[in-house]
Coordinates of C-alpha atoms and ligand atoms in Angstrom, one line a residue:
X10 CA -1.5 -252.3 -76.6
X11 CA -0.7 -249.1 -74.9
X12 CA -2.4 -247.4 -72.2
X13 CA -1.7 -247.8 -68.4
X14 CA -0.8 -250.6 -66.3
X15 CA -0.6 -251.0 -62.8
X16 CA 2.3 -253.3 -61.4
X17 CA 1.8 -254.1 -57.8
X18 CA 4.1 -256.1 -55.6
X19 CA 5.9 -256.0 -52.3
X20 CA 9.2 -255.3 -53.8
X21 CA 11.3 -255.9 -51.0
X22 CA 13.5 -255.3 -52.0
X23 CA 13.2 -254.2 -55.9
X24 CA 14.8 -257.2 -58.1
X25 CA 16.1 -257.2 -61.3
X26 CA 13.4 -259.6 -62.0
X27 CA 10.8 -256.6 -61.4
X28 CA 13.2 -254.6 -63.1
X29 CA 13.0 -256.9 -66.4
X30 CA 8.9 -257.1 -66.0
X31 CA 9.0 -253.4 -65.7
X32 CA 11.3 -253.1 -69.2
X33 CA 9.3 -255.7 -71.2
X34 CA 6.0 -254.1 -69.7
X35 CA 7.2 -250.5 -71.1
X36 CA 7.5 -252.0 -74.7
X37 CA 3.4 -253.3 -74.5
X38 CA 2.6 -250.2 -72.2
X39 CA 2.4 -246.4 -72.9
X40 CA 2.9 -246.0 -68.7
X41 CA 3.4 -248.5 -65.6
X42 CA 3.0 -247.4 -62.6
X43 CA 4.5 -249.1 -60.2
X44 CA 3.0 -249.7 -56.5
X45 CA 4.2 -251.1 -53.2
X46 CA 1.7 -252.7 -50.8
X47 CA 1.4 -251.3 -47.7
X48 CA 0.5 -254.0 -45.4
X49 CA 1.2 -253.9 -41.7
X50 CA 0.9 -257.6 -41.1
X51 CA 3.6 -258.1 -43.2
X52 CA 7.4 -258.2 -41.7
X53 CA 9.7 -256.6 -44.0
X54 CA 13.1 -256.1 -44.3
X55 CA 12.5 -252.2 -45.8
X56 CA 10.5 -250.0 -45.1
X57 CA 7.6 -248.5 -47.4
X58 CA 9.6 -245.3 -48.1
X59 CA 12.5 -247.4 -48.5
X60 CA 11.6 -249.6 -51.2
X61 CA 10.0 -246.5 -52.5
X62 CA 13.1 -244.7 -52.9
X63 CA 15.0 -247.5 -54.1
X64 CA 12.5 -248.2 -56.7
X65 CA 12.4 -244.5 -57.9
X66 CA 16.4 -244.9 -57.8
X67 CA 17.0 -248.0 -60.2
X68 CA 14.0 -246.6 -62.5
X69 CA 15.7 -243.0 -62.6
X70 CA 13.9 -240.4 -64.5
X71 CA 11.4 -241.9 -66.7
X72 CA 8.0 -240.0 -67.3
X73 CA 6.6 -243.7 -68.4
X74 CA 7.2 -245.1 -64.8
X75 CA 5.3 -243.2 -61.4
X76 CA 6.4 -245.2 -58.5
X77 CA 3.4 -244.9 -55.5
X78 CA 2.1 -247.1 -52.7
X79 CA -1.1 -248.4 -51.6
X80 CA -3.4 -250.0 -49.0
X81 CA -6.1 -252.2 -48.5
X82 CA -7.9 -254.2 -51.4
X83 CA -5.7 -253.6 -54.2
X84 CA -9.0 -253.5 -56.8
X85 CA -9.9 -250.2 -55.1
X86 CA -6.6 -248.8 -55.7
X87 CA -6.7 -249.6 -59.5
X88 CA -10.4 -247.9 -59.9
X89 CA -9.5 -245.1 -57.8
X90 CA -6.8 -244.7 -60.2
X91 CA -8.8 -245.3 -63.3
X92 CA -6.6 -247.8 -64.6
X93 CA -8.2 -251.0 -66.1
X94 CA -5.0 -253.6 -66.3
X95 CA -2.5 -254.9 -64.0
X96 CA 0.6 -256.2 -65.0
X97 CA 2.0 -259.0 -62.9
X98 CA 5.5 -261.3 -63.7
X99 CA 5.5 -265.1 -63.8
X100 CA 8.0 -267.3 -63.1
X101 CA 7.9 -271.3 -62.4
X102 CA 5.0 -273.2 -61.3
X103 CA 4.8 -272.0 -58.1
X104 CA 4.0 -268.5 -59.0
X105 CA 1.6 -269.9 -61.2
X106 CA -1.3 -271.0 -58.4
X107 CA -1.3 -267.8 -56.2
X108 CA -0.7 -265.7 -59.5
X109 CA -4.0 -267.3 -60.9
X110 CA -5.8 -267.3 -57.6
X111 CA -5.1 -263.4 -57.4
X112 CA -6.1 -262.6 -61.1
X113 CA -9.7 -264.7 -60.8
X114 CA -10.2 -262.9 -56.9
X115 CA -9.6 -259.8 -58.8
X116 CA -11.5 -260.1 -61.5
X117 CA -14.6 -261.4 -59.4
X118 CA -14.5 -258.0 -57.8
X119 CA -13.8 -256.0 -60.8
X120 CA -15.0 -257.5 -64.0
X121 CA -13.2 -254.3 -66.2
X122 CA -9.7 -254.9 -64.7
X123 CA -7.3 -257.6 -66.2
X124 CA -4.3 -259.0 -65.2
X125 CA -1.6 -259.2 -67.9
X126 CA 1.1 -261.3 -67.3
X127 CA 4.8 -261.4 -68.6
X128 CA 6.9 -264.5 -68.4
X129 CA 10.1 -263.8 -66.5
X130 CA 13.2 -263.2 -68.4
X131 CA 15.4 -266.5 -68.3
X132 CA 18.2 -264.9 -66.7
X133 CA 15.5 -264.3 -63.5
X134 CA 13.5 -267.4 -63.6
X135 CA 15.2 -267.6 -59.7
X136 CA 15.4 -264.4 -59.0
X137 CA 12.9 -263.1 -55.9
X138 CA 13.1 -260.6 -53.3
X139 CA 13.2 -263.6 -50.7
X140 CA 15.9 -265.4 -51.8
X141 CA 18.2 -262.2 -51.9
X142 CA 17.4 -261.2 -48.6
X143 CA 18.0 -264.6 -47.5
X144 CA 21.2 -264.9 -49.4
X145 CA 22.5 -261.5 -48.2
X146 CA 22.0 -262.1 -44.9
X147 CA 24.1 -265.2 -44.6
X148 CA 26.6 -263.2 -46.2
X149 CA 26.2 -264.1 -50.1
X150 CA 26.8 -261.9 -53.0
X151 CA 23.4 -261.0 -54.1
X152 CA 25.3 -258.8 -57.4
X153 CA 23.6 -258.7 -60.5
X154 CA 20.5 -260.0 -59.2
X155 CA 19.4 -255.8 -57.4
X156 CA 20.3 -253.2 -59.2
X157 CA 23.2 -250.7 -57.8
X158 CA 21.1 -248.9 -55.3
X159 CA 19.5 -251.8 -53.4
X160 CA 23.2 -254.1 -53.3
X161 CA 24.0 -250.8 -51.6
X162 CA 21.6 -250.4 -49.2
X163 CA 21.9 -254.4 -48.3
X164 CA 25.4 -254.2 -47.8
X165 CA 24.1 -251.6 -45.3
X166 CA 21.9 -253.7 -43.5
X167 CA 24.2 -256.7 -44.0
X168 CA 28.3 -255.6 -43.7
X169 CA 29.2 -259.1 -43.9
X170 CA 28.1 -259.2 -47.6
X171 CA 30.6 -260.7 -49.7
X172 CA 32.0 -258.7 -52.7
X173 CA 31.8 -261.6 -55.5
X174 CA 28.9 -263.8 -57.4
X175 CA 29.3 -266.5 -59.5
X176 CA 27.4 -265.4 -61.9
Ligands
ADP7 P1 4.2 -260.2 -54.0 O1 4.6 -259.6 -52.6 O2 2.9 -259.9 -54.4 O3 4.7 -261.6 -54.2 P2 6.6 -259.3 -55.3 O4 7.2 -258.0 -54.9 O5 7.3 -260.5 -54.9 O6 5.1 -259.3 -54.9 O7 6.5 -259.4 -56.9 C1 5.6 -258.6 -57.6 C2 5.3 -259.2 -59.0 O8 6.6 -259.3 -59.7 C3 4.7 -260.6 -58.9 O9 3.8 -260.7 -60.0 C4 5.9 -261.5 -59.1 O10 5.5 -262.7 -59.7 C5 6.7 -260.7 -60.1 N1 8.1 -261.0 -60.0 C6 9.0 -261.0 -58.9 N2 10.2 -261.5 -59.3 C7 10.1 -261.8 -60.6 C8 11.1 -262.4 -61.5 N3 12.3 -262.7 -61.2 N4 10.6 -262.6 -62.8 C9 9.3 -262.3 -63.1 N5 8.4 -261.8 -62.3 C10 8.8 -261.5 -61.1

């Protein structure tokens, strides 16, 4: 397919469910670049220039990937940026409605801008930035599920963190 993608999110932190999307998306896309939302209404756990840096850590260097942050309506972001796809991850059915909901809001506002979806790898079907903050926490091993630099920084914010998953 080539050309560029953009692959907005929250990433709150970065999963190795986004990690996977950002993989697969590299073998259909010449470049992804990857963007957090910036949205002050929103509570999160990290901060913008946290889950920057932790993105821009577990990608390392990769001239494919830019990592950058946005704003506002997400369409203007994308034309600004003259990029005419977005690449977004799909897991179960409860992705699906807000997922689809998103794509036909977007496209309403910007006919020339897709949405290109890749179905989560199986290993990450359960895999979200919610459920690993939840789990850490309480003081569950959220390892193998963040890559190195974000189980660091949540054993940070969360010493009680146990060492060992099950999986
Ligand atoms: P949002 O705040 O918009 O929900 P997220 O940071 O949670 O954004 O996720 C960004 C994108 O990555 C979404 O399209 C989401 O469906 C996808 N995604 C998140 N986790 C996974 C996963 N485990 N497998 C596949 N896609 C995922």
């Amino acid at each position: 397919m080539g050309g560029v993608a953009v692959y907005p999110g929250s990433f709150d932190p970065i999963t190795n469910g986004h990690m996977d999307i950002i993989e697969r998306g590299l073998g259909v896309f010449d470049k992804i670049i990857v963007t957090v939302g910036i949205n002050p209404n929103k509570k999160t756990l990290f901060s913008v220039e946290e889950r920057i840096s932790m993105i821009r850590e577990a990608i390392g260097k990769n001239p494919r990937v830019e990592v950058d942050s946005f704003s506002g309506l997400l369409i203007n972001y994308v034309e600004k940026s003259g990029v005419h796809c977005l690449l977004r991850g799909l897991r179960a059915m409860s992705d699906f409605e807000y997922e689809f909901q998103m794509a036909l809001m977007n496209r309403r506002l910007n006919r020339n801008i897709e949405t290109v979806f890749l179905m989560t790898g199986a290993r990450w079907f359960f895999c979200n930035s919610g459920i690993v903050k939840e789990a850490a926490a309480l003081g569950g091993s959220v390892e193998g599920m963040v890559p190195g630099v974000v189980l660091k920084k949540l054993k940070q914010k969360f010493p009680g963190m146990v060492k060992k998953s099950g999986i």
